[in-house]
Coordinates of C-alpha atoms and ligand atoms in Angstrom, one line a residue:
X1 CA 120.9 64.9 82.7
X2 CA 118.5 66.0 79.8
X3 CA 119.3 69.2 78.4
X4 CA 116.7 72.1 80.2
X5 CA 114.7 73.3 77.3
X6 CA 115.1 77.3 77.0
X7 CA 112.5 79.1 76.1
X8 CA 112.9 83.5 76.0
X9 CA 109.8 85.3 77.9
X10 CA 109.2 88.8 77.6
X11 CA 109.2 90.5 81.2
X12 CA 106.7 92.6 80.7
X13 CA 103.6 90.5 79.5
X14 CA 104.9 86.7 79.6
X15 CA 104.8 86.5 75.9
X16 CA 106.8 83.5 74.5
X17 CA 109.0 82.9 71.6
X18 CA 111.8 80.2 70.4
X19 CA 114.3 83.0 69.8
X20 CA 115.2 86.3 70.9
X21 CA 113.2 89.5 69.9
X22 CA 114.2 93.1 70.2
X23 CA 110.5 93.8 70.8
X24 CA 107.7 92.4 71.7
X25 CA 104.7 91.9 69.4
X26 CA 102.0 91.3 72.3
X27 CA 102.9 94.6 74.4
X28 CA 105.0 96.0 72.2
X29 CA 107.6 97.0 74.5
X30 CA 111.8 97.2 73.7
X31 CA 114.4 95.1 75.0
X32 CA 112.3 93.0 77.3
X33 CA 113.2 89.2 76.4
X34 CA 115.2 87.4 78.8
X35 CA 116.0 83.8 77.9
X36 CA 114.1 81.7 80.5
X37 CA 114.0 77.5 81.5
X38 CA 111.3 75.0 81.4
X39 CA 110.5 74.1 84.7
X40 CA 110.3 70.4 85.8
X41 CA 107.4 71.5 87.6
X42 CA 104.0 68.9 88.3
X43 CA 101.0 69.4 86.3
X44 CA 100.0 73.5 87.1
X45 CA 96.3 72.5 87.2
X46 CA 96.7 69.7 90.0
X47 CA 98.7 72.6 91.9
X48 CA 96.2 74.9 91.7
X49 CA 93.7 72.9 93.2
X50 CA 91.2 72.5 91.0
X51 CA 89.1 69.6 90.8
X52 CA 89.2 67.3 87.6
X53 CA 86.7 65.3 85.6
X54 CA 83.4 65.5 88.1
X55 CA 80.4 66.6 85.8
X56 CA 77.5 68.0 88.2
X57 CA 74.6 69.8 88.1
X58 CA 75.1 73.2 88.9
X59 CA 71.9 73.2 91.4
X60 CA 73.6 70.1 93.3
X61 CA 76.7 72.0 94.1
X62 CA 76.5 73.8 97.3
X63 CA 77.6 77.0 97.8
X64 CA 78.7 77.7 101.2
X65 CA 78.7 81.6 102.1
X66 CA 82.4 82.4 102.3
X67 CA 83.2 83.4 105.9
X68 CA 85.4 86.6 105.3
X69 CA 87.8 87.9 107.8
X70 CA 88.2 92.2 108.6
X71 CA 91.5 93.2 108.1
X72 CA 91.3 95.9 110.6
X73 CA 90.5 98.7 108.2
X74 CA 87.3 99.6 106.8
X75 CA 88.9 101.1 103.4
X76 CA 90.6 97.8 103.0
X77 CA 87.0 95.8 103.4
X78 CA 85.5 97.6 100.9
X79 CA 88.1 97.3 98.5
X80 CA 88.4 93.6 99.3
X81 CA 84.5 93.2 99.0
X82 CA 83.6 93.2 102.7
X83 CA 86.9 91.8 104.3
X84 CA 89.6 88.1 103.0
X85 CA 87.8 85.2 101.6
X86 CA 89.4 81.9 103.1
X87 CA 91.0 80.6 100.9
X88 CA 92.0 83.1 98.3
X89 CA 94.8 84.1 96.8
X90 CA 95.1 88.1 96.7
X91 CA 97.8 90.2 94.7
X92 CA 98.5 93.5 96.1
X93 CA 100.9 95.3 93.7
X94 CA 101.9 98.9 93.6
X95 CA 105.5 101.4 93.0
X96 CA 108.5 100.7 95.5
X97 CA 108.4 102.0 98.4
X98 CA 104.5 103.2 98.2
X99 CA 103.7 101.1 101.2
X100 CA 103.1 97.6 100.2
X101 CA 104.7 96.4 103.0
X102 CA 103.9 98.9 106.0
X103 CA 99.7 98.3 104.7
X104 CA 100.5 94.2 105.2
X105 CA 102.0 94.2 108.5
X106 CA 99.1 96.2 109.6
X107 CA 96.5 93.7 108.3
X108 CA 98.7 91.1 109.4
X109 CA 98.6 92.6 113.0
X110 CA 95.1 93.1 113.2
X111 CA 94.4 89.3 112.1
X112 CA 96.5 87.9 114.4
X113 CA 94.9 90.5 117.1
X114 CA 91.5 88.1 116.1
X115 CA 93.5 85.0 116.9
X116 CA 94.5 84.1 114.0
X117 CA 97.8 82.6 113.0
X118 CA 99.4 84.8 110.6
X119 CA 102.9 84.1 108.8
X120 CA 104.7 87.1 107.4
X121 CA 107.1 86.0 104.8
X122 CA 109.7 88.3 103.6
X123 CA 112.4 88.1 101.3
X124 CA 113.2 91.3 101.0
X125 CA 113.8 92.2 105.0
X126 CA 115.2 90.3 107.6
X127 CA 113.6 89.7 111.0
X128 CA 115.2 92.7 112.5
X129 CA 114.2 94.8 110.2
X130 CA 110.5 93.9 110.4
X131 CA 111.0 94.0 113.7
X132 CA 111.7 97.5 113.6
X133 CA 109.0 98.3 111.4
X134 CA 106.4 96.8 113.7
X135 CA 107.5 98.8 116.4
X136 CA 107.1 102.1 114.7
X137 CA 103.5 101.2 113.6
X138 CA 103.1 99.8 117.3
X139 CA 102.2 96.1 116.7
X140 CA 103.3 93.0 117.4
X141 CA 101.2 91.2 119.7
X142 CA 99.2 88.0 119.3
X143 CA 100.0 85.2 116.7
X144 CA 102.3 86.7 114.2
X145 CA 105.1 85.1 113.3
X146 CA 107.7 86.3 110.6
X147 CA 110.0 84.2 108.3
X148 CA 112.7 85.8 106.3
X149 CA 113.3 83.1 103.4
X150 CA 113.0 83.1 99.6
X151 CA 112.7 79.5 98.8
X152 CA 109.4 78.4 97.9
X153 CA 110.0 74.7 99.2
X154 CA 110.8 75.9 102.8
X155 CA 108.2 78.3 102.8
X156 CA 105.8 75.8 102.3
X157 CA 107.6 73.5 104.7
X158 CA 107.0 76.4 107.8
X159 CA 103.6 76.8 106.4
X160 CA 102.7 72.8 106.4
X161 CA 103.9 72.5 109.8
X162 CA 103.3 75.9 111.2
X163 CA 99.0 75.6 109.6
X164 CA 98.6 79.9 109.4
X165 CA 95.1 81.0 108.9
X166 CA 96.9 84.0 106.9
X167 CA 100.2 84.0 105.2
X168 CA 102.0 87.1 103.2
X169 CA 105.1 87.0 100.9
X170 CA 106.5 90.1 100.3
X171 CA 107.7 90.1 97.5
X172 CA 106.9 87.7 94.5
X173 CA 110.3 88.8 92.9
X174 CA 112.0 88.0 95.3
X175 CA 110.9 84.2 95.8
X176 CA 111.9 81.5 93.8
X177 CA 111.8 78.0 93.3
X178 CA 114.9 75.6 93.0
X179 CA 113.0 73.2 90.3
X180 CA 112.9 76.3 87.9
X181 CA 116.3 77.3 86.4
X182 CA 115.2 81.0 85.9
X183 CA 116.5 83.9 88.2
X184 CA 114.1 85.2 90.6
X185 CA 111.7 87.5 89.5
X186 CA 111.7 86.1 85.7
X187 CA 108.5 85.5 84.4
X188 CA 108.6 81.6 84.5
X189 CA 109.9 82.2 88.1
X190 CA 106.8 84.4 89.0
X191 CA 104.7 81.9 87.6
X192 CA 105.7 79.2 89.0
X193 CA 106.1 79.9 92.3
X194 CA 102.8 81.9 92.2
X195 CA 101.0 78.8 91.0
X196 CA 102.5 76.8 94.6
X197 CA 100.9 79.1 96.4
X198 CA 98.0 79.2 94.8
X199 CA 97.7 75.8 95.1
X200 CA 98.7 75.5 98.8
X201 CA 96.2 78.3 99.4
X202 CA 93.2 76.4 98.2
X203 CA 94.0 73.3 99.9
X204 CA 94.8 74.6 103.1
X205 CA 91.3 76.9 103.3
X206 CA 94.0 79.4 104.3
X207 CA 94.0 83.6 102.9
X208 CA 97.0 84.2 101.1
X209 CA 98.3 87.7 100.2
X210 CA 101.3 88.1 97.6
X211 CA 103.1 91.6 97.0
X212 CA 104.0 92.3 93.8
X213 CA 106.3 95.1 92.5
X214 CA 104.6 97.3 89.5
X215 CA 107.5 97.4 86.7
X216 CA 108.2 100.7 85.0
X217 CA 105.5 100.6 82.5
X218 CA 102.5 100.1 85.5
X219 CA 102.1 96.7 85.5
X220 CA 103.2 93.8 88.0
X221 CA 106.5 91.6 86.1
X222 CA 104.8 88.5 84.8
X223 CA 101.8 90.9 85.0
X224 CA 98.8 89.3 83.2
X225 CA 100.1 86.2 83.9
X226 CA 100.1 87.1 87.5
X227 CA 96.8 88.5 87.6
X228 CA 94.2 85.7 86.1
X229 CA 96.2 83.4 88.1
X230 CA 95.2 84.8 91.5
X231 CA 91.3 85.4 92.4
X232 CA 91.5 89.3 93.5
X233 CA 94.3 91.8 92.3
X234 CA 94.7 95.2 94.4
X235 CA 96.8 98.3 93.5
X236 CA 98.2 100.4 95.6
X237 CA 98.7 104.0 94.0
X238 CA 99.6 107.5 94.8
X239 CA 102.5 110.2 94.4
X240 CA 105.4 109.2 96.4
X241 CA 105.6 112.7 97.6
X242 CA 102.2 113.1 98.5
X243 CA 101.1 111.4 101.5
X244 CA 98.0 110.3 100.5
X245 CA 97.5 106.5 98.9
X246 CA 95.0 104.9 96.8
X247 CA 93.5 101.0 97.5
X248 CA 91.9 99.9 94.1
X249 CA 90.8 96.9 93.1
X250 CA 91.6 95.7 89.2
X251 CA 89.8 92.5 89.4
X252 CA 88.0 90.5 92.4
X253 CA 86.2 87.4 92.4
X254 CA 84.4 87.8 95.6
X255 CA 83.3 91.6 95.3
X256 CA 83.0 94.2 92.8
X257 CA 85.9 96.3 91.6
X258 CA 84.7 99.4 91.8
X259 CA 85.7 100.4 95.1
X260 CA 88.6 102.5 96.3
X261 CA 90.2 103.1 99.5
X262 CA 91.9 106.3 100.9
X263 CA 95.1 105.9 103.0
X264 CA 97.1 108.0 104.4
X265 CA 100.8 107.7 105.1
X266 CA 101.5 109.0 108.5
X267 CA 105.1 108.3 110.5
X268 CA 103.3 105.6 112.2
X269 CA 102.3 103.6 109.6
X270 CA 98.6 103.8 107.1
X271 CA 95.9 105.8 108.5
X272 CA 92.5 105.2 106.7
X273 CA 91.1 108.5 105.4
X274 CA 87.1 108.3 106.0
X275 CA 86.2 111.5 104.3
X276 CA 87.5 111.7 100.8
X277 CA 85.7 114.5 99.9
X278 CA 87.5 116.9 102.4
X279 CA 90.8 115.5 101.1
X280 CA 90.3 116.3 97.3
X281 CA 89.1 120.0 98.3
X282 CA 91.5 120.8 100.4
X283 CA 93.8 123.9 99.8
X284 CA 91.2 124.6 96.9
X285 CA 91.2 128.5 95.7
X286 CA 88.3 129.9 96.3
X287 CA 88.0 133.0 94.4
X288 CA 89.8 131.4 91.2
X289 CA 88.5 131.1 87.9
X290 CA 89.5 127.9 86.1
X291 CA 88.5 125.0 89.2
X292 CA 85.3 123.5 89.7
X293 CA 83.8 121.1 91.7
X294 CA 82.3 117.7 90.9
X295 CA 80.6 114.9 92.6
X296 CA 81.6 111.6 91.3
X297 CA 81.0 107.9 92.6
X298 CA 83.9 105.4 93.5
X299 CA 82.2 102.4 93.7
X300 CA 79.0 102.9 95.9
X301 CA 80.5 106.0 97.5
X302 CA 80.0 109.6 96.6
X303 CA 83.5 111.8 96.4
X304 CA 83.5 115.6 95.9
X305 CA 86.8 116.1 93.1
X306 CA 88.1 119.5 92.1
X307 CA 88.7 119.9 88.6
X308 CA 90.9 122.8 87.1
X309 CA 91.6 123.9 83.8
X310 CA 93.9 126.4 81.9
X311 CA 93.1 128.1 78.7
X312 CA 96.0 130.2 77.3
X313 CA 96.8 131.4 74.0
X314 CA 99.1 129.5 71.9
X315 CA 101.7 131.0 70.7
X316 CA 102.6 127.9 68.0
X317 CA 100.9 127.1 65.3
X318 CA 99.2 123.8 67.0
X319 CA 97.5 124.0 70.5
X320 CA 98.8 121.9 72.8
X321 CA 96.5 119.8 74.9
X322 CA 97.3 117.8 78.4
X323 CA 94.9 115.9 80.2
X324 CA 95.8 114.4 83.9
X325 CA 93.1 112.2 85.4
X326 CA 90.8 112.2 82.5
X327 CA 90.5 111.3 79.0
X328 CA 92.3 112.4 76.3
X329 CA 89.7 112.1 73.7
X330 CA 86.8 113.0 76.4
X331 CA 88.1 116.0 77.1
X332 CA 88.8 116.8 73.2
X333 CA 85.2 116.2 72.7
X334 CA 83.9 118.7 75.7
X335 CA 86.3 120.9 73.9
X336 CA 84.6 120.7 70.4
X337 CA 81.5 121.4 72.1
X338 CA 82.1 124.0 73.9
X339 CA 83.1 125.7 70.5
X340 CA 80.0 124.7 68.9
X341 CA 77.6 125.1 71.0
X342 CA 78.6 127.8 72.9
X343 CA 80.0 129.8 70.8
X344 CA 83.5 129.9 72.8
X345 CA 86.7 130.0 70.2
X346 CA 89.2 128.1 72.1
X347 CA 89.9 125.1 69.8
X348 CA 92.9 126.8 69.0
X349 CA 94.4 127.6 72.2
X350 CA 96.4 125.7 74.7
X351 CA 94.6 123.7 76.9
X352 CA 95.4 121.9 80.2
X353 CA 93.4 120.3 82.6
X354 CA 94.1 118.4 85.9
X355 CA 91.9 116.7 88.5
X356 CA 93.3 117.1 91.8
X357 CA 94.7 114.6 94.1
X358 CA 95.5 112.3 91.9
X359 CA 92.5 110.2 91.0
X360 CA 91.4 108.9 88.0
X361 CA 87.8 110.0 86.2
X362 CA 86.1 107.9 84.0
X363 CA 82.5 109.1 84.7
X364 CA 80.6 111.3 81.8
X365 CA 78.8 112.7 84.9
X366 CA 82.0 114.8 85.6
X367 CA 81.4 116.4 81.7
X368 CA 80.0 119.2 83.3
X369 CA 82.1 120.0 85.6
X370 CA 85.0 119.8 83.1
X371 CA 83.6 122.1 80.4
X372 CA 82.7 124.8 83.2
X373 CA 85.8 124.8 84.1
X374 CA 87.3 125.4 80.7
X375 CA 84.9 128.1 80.1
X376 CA 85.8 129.5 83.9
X377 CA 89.1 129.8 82.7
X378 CA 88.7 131.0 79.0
X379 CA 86.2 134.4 80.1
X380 CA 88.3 134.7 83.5
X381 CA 85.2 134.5 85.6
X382 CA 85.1 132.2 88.5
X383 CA 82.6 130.0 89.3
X384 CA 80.6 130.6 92.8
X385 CA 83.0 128.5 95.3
X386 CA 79.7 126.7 96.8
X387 CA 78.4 125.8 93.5
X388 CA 78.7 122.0 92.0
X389 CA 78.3 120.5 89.1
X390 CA 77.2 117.3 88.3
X391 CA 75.9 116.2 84.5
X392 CA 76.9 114.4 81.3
X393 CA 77.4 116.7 78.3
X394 CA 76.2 115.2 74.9
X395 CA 77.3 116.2 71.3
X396 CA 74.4 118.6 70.5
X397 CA 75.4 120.3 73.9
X398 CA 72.4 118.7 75.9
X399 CA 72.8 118.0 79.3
X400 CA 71.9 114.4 80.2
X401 CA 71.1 113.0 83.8
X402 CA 73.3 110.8 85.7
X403 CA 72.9 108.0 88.3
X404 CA 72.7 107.9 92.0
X405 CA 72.2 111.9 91.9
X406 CA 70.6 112.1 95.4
X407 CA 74.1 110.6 96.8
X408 CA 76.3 112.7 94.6
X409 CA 73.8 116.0 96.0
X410 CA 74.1 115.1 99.8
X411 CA 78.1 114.6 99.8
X412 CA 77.8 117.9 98.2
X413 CA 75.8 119.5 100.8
X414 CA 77.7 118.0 104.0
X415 CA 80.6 119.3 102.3
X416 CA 79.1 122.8 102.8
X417 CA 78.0 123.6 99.3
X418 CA 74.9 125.8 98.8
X419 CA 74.2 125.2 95.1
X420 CA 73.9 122.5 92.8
X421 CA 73.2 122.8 88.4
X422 CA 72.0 119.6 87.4
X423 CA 70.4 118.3 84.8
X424 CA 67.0 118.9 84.1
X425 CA 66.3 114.9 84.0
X426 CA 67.6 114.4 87.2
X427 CA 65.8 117.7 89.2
X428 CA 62.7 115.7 90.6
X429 CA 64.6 113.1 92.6
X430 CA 66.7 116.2 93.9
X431 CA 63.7 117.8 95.0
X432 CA 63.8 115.6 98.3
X433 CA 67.2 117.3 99.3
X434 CA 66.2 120.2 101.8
X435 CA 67.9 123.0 101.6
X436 CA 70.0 123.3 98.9
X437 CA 69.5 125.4 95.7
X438 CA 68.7 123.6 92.8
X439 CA 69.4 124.4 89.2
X440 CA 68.3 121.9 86.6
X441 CA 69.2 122.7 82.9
X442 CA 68.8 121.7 79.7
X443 CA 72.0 122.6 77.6
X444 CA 75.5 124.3 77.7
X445 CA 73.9 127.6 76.4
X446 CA 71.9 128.2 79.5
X447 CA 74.9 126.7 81.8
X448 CA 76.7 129.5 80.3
X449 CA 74.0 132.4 80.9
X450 CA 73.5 131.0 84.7
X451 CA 77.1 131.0 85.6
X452 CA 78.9 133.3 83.7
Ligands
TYD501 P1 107.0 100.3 102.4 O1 105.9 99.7 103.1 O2 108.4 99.7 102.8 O3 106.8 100.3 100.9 P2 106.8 99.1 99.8 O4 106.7 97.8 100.6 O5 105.7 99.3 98.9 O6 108.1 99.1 99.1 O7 107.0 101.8 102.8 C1 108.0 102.7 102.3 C2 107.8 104.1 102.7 O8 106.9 104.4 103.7 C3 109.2 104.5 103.2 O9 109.7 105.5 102.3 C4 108.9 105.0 104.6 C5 107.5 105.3 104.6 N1 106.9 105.0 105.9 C6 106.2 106.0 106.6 O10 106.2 107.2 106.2 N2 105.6 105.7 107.8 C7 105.7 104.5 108.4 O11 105.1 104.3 109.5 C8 106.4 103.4 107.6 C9 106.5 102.1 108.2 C10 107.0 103.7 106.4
MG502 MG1 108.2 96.3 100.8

């Protein structure tokens, strides 16, 4: 028998060297090489199902609208770009025990509810125990079959015979393939098998989603190698001890990747959360200085965030600054500023500031809101509850307008707020919101006279 060529891969990013490294130079990460074997696999390409050596013109290739099907929840569709592509290969990755699994069986449910044939692969349950599941989320009817296995050949043997419409495998680590030498859940395992499927999945005009567990620096094991393998990738997020759960999608071929979706985790299984806004506000102080509200977009849709600071005086010699849900460098900016511009000395004090629930802010329309809230907390006056803020904050302390203002302002005003400081670029669009104070401004200087 020839000698299997080794090879080591680092766990993290797929990186691969001849020889073992105590760190990696692509991700830099510690201690992540694992010594890993060629696989005697076919040509990757062929397996992934793409066509070789036809040269057309690209306005004689037809492009058939892809028929999507709804997974049963709206927050899912969206994220998903409007429901599954036939044939596409999906990733969904996110923390043990976030609800991978519980979110799969429901979609899987609700497809085979449409009469579709759906295969639920697990190799990390048996059939009792998905059995048991389904029963306390109340499914089970229609064509859903369940196969607890972890080798890829007889996996595709059930699938060739058994022709699903939709198949899962829960989990990617846990499947492997007997040609590759590698335990399962090594990179070259991940890879391999993942490239299989992907190439079943295109052949057999069939949805596929794979679950994928996040390692402990965020990203799925054999991550990027994962991820431009397959055509959409999906994270699932949130604090285990919170019951609420983010759907986010990192990259999708068929849709944008803007949106989110808001779950929550009930005892009977995911429960889609239509009205974000009410979520993020709730148990919000009202007569605290320090929090402010916002209105930023995920994706196309308008979400009302909370945003809270903390000014204190630092008793060290260096202020010590922590940022959760925004940036670092952002919010160091806002900071200098503030000190500038409005004459506020707090460069030199300690400085925390947290968006609530969780979420992520990228958007300079939230500037505002964040350097109202710093100021809230640094004169110890709070900001009127029904009042939001919405603008982007530039370096000479100008306030800039933002986009999609009118969406941001009506979120705002179903949610019961009475007030709105803009900016003054965006004030004649806002003129068509009835009833609803509006403030339009020009720089921090008169933000600060208004509110405080
Ligand atoms: P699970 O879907 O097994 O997570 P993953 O596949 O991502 O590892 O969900 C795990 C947690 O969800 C578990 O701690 C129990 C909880 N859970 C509920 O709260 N309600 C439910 O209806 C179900 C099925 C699980
Ligand atoms: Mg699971």
């Amino acid at each position: 028998m020839a000698k299997l060529k080794s090879k080591f891969v680092c766990q993290e990013c797929g990186y691969e060297t001849a020889k073992w490294l105590g760190r990696c130079p692509s991700c830099e990460e510690w201690n992540t090489f694992v010594e890993e074997f060629e696989s005697k696999g076919n040509d990757p390409k062929s397996q992934r199902g793409i066509s070789k050596g036809v040269i057309e013109k690209i306005n004689n290739i037809t492009s058939t609208k892809k028929e999507r099907i709804s997974t049963g929840s709206m927050e899912m569709d969206r994220v998903l770009g409007g429901g599954i592509i036939k044939s596409s290969l999906i990733l969904v990755g996110g923390d043990p025990g976030i609800g991978k699994s519980t979110l799969l069986l429901q979609v899987a449910d609700h497809a085979a509810k449409q009469e579709l044939k759906v295969l639920y692969v697990s190799g990390e349950e048996s059939g009792e125990q998905i059995k048991i599941r389904a029963d306390r989320l109340g499914i089970g009817d229609g064509e859903l079959y369940v196969l607890a296995e972890t080798n890829i050949d007889i996996i595709i043997e059930y699938v060739e015979k058994e022709k699903p419409d939709l198949l899962v495998l829960d989990s990617i680590q846990t499947i492997y393939s007997p040609q590759v030498a590698s335990a399962p859940g090594s990179v070259t395992q991940v890879r391999e098998v993942t490239s299989m499927v992907m190439g079943m999945t295109k052949t057999r005009n069939m949805a596929t989603f794979i679950v994928g567990h996040v390692t402990k620096s965020g990203a799925i094991a054999g991550p990027r190698v994962l991820e431009h393998m397959v055509d959409t990738v999906l994270y699932f997020e949130g604090e285990r001890h919170f019951s609420y759960r983010i759907l986010r999608a990192v990259k999708n071929r068929f849709g944008s990747t803007n949106e989110i979706g808001i779950f929550e985790m009930r005892d009977r299984g995911l429960i889609e959360v239509e009205n974000p806004s009410e979520v993020f506000l709730k148990g919000r102080p009202l007569d605290a200085y320090g929090t402010v509200v916002t209105a930023a977009m995920e994706g196309t849709r308008p979400v009302l965030i909370e945003i809270q600071a903390l000014v204190t005086y630092s008793p060290v010699g260096f202020a010590n600054r922590v940022t959760t849900g925004i940036d670092k460098n952002r919010a160091s900016m806002l900071i200098a500023v503030l000190e500038k511009k409005a004459g506020l000395s707090i460069q030199s004090s300690d400085i925390f500031i947290n968006v609530t629930g969780g979420l992520q802010i990228k958007e300079p329309a939230c500037d505002l809101a964040i350097l109202c809230a710093l100021a809230s907390s640094f004169k110890e006056i709070p900001v009127d509850f029904k009042t939001v803020l919405i603008g982007e904050v530039g370096l000479t302390g100008e306030i800039r307008g933002v986009n999609s203002i009118e969406k941001r302002l009506l979120e705002a005003k179903k949610m019961g707020f009475e007030r709105a400081v803009i900016a003054e670029a965006n004030a004649e669009i806002s003129k068509e919101i009835k009833n609803m104070e509006i403030i339009p401004v020009n720089n921090i200087r008169q933000v600060m006279e208004i509110l405080f």
